[in-house]
mmCIF file of C-alpha atoms in Angstrom:
data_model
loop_
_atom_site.group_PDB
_atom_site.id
_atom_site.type_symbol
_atom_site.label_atom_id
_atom_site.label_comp_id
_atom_site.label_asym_id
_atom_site.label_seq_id
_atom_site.Cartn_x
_atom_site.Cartn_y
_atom_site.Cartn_z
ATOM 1 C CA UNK A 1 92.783 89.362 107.527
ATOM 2 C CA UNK A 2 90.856 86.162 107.806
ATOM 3 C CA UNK A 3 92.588 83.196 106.406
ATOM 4 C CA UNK A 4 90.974 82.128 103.285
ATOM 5 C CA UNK A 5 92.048 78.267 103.402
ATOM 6 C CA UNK A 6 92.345 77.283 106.829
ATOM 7 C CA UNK A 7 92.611 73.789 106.024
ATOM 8 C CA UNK A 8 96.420 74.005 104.304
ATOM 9 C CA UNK A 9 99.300 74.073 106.603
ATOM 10 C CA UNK A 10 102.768 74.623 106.286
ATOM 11 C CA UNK A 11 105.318 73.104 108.345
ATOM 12 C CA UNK A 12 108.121 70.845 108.486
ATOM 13 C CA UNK A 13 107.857 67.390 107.290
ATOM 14 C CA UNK A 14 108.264 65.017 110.275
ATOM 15 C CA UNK A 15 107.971 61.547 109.190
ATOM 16 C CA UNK A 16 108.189 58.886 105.905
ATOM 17 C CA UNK A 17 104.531 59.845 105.442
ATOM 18 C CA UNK A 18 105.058 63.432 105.221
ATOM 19 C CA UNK A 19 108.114 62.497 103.263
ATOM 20 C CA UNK A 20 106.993 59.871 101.100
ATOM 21 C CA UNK A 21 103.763 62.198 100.194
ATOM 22 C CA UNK A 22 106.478 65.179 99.097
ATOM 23 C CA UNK A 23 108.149 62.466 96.904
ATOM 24 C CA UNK A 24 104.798 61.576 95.699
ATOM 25 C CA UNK A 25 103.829 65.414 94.871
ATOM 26 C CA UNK A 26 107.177 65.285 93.113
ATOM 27 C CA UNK A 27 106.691 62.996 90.895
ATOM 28 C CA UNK A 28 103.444 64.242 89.908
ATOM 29 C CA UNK A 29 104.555 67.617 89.241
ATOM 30 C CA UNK A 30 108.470 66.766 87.676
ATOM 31 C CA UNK A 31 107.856 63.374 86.370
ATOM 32 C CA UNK A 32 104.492 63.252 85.003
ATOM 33 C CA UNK A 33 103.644 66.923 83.814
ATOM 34 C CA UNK A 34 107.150 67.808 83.069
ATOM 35 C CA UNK A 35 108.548 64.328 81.799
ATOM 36 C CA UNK A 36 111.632 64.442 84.086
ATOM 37 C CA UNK A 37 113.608 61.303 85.028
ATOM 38 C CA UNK A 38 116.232 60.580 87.450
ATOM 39 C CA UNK A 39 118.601 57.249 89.014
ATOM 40 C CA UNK A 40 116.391 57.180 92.313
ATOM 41 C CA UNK A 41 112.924 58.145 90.904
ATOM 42 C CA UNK A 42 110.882 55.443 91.763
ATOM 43 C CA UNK A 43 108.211 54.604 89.363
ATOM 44 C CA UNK A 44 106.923 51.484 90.798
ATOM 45 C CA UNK A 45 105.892 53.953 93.920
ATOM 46 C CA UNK A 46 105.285 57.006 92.031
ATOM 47 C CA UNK A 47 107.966 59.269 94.413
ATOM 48 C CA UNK A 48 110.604 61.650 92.627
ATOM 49 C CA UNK A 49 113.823 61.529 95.136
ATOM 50 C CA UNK A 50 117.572 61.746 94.906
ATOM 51 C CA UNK A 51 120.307 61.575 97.006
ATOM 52 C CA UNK A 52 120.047 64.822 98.160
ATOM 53 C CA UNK A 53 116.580 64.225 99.804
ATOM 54 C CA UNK A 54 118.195 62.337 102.934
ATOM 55 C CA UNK A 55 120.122 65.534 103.728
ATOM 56 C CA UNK A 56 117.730 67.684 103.900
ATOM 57 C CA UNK A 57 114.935 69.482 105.829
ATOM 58 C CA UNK A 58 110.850 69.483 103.164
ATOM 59 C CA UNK A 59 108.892 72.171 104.406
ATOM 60 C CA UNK A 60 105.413 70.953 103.135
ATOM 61 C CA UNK A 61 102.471 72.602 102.191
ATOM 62 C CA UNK A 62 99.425 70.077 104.022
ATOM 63 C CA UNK A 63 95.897 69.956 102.883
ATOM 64 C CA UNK A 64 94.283 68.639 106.546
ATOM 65 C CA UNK A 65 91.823 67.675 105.214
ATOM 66 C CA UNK A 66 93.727 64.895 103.406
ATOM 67 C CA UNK A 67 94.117 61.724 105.499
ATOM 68 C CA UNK A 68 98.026 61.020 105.751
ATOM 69 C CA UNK A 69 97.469 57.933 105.380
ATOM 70 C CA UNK A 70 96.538 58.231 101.879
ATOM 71 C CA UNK A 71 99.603 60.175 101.449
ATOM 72 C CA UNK A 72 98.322 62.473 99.648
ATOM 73 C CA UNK A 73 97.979 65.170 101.831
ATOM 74 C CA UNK A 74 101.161 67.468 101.204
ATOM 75 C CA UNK A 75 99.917 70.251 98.366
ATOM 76 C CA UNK A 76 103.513 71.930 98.303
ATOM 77 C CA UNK A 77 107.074 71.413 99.339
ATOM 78 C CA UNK A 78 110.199 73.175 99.315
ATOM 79 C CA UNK A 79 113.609 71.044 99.964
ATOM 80 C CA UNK A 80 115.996 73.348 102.367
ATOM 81 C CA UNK A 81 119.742 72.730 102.647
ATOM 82 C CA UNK A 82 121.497 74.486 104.598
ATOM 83 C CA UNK A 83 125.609 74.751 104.987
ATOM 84 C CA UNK A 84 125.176 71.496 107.618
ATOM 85 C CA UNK A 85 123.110 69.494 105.441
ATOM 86 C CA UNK A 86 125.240 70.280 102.511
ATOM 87 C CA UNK A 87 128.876 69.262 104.561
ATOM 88 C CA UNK A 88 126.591 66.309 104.974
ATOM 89 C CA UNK A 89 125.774 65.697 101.696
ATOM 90 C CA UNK A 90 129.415 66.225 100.462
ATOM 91 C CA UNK A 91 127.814 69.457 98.659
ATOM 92 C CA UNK A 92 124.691 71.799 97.696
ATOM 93 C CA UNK A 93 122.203 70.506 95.242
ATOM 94 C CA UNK A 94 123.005 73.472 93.132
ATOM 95 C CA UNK A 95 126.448 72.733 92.684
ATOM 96 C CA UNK A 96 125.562 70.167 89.970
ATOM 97 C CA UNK A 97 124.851 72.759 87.309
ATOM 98 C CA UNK A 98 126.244 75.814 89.081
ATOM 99 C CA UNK A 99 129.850 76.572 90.768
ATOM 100 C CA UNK A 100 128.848 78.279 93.901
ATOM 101 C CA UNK A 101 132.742 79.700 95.037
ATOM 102 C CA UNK A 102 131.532 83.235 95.292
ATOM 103 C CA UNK A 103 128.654 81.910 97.696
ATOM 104 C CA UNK A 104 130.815 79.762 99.527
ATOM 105 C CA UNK A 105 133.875 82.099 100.037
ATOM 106 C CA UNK A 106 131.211 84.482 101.590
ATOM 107 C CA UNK A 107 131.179 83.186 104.852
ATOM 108 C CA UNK A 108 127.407 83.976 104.861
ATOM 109 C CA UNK A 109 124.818 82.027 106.654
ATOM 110 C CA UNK A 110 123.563 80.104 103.726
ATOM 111 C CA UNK A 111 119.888 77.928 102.325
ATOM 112 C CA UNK A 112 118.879 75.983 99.402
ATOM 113 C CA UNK A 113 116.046 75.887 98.129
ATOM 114 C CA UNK A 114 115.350 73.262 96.062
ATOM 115 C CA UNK A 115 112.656 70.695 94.397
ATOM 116 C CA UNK A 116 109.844 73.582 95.289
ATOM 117 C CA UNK A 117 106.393 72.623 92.992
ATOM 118 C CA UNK A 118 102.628 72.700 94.157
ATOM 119 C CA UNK A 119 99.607 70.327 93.645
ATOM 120 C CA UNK A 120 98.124 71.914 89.979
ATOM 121 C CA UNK A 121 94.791 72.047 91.888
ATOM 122 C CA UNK A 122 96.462 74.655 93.904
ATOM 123 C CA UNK A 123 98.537 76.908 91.908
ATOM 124 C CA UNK A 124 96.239 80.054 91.528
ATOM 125 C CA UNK A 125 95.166 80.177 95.014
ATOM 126 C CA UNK A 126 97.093 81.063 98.231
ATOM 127 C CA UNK A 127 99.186 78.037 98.184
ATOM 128 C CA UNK A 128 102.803 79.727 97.091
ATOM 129 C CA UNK A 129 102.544 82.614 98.951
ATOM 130 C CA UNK A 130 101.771 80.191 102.455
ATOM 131 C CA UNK A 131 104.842 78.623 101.516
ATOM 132 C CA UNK A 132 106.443 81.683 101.158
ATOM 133 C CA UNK A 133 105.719 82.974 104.403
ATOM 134 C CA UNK A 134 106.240 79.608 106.276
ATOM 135 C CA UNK A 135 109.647 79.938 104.783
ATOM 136 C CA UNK A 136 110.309 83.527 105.907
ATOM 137 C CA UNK A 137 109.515 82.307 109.451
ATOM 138 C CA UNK A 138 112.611 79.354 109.039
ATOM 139 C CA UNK A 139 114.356 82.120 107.801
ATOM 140 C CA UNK A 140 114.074 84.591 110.845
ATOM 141 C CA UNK A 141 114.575 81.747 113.170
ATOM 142 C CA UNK A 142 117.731 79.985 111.402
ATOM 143 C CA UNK A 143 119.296 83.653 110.794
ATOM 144 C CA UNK A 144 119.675 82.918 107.343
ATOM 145 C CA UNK A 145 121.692 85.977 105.065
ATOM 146 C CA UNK A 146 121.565 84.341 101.391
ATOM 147 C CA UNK A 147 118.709 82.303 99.927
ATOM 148 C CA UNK A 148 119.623 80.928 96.583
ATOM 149 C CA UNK A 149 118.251 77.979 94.452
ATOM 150 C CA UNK A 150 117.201 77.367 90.529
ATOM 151 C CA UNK A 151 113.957 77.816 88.645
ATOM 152 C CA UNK A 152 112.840 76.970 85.855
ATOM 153 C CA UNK A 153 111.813 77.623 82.394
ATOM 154 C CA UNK A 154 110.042 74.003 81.359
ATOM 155 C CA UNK A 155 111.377 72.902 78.476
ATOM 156 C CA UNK A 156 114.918 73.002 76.495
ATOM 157 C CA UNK A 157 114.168 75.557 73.377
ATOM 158 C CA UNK A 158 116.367 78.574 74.128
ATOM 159 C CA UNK A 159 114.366 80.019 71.465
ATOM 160 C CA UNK A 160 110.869 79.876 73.583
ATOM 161 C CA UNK A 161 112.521 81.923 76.238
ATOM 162 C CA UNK A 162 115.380 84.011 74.866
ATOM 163 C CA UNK A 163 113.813 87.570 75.747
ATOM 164 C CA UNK A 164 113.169 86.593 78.890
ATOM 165 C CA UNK A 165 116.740 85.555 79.796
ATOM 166 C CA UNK A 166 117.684 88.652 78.156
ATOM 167 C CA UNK A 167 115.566 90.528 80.304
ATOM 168 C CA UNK A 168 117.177 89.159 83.966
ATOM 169 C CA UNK A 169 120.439 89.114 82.644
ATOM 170 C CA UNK A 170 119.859 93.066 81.636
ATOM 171 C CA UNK A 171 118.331 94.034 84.846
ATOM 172 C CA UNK A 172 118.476 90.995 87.375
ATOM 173 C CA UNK A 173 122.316 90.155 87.592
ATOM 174 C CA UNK A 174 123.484 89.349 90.624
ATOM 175 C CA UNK A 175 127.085 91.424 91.837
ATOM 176 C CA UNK A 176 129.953 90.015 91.500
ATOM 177 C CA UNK A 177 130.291 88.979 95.308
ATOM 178 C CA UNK A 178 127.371 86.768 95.142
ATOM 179 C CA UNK A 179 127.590 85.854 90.975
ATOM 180 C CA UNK A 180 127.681 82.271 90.407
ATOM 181 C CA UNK A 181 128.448 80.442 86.984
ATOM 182 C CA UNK A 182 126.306 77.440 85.371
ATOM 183 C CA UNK A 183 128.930 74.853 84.432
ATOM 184 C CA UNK A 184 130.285 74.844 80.772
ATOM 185 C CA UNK A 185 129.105 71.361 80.033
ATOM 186 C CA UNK A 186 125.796 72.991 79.840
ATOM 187 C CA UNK A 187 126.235 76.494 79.839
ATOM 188 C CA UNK A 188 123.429 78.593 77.708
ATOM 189 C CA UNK A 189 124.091 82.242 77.869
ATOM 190 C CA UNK A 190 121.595 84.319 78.786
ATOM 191 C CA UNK A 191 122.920 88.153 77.750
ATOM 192 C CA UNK A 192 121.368 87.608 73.995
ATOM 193 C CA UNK A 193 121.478 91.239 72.448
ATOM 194 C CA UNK A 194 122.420 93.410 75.488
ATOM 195 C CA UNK A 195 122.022 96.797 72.335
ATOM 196 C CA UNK A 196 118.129 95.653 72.426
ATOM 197 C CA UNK A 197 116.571 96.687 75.818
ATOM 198 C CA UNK A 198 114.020 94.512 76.649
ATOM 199 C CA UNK A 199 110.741 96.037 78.940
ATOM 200 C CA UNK A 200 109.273 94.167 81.927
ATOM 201 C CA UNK A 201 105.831 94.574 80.515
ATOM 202 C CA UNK A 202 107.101 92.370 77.454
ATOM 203 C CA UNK A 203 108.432 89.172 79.364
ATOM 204 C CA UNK A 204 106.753 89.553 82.730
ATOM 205 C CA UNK A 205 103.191 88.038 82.621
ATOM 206 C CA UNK A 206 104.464 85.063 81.429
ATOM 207 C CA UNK A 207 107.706 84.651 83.312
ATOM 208 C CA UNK A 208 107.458 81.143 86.170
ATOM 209 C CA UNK A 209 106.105 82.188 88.990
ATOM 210 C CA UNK A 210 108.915 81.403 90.985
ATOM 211 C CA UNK A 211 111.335 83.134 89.020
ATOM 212 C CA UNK A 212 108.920 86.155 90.017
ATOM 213 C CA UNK A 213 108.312 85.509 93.532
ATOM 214 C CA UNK A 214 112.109 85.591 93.613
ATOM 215 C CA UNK A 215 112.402 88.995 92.303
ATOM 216 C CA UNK A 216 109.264 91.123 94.890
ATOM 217 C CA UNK A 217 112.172 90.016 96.878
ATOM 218 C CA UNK A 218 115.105 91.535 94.893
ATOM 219 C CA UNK A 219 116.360 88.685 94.306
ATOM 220 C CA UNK A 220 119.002 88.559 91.570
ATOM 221 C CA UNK A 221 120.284 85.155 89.107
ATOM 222 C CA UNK A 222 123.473 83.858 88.146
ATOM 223 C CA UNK A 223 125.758 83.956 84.831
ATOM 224 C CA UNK A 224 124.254 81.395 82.350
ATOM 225 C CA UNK A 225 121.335 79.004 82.345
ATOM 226 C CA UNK A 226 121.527 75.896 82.530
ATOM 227 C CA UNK A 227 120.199 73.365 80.601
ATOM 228 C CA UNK A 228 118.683 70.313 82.178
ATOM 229 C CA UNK A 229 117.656 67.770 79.762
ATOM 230 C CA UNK A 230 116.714 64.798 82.460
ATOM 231 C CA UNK A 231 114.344 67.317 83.943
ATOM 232 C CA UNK A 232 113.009 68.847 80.625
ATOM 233 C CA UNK A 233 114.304 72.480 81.799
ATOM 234 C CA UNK A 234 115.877 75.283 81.903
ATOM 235 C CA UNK A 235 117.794 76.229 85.024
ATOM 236 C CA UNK A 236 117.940 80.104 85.941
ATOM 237 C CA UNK A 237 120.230 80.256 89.606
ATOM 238 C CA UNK A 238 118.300 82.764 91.820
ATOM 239 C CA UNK A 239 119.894 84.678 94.646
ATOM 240 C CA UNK A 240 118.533 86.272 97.775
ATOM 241 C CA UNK A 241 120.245 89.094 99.728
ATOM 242 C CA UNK A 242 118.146 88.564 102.904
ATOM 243 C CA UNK A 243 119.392 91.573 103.908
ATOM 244 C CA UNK A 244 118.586 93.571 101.012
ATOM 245 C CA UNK A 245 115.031 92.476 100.791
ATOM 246 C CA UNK A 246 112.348 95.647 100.169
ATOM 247 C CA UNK A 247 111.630 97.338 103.337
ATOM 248 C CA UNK A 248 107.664 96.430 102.830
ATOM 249 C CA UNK A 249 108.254 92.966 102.036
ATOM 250 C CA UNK A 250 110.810 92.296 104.809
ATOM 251 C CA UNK A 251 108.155 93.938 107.760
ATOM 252 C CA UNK A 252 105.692 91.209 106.942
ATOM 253 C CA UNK A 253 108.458 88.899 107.102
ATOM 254 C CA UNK A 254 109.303 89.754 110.835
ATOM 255 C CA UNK A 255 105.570 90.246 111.385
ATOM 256 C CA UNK A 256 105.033 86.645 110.426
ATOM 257 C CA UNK A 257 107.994 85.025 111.861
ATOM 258 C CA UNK A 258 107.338 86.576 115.333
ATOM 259 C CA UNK A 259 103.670 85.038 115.486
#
């Protein structure tokens, strides 16, 4: 298949430019479309960071034909933590809304993703699923067995989205080896009316895209959202069995990550 947009890249981040654009994509996407806030964003700059950030390994999206110097020329970015950069970190990003026990007791070769958002110029083009597949390639190389992270419903109403929690609490929850809980001080259950079956073809076409790209790779979530009012969301934990991913979807993972 010939490649569509040549000109975007996906690698690692590998220096404050690379970095500092991610920060700056960041704050585009959380701060200024979403209204998000935060002790280390940095206004004055325009970068969204945290303490986490340091830790951490950004695979970037890159638009070549972007000078770097302009730093503007990262489209996408996904923050990866893995068991390392957490022990580094003192602990997973996730565990601020989530207790992760199950995960951690699993003595599973663990990753984070975290902080993932794309450029708005890009988001109904290739751009997500290059990410994607740059990611299954760290994957296969870092032997990774559990991905997990959060995404997000934008916005705090539990009204606006209570079908679709419903719905991936009905048929998305994760077993009981890998279920993690979202913290009580912001704890919003998800279950709703379990007697009222809810169809895919009712919530789907306007579930986050993430949330979906999660599930083509039967992914599960975690017991409770959680609400994040600094960020203007609400938090669904996602889970990953690498292992368990569907046969079709896994081959063009190895396909990819053997290239």
């Amino acid at each position: 298949m010939i490649d569509q947009n040549p000109h975007l890249i996906v690698r690692l981040a590998q220096d404050d430019q690379d970095r500092w654009s991610a920060e700056r994509l960041r704050y585009r996407v959380f701060v200024q479309e979403l209204g998000g806030d935060g002790a280390m964003v940095d206004h004055v700059s325009c970068r969204e960071r945290d303490s986490f950030d340091a830790h951490a390994q950004h695979l970037i999206l890159v638009d070549s034909r972007c000078d770097p110097a302009s730093l503007d020329h990262v489209v996408g970015v996904y923050r990866l933590m893995d068991g390392a950069a957490a022990t580094s970190a003192g602990q997973y990003y996730s565990e601020t809304e989530y207790d992760l026990t199950p995960l951690r007791q699993g003595g599973r070769r663990l990753l984070e993703l975290g902080r993932s958002c794309i450029a708005a110029e890009h988001r109904r083009g290739m751009a997500l699923y290059k990410l994607w597949d740059g990611l299954a390639a760290h994957i296969l190389k870092n032997r990774i067995e559990v991905l997990f992270g959060v995404a997000s419903f934008y916005g705090v109403d539990a009204a606006l989205y209570a079908r679709h929690l419903s719905y991936l609490h009905q048929h998305h929850l994760a077993p009981a080896d890998l279920r993690v809980t979202a913290r009580p001080d912001k704890y919003l259950a998800m279950a709703g009316d379990d007697s009222a079956q809810i169809q895919r073809s009712e919530v789907m076409p306007d579930m986050p895209p993430l949330i979906k790209s999660y599930l083509r790779l039967g992914g599960f979530v975690g017991e409770g959202a959680f609400v994040d009012r600094d960020f203007n969301t609400t938090d669904i934990f996602m889970i990953v069995d690498v292992g368990g991913v569907p046969g079709a979807v896994r081959a063009k993972y190895v396909t990819q990550g053997a290239a």
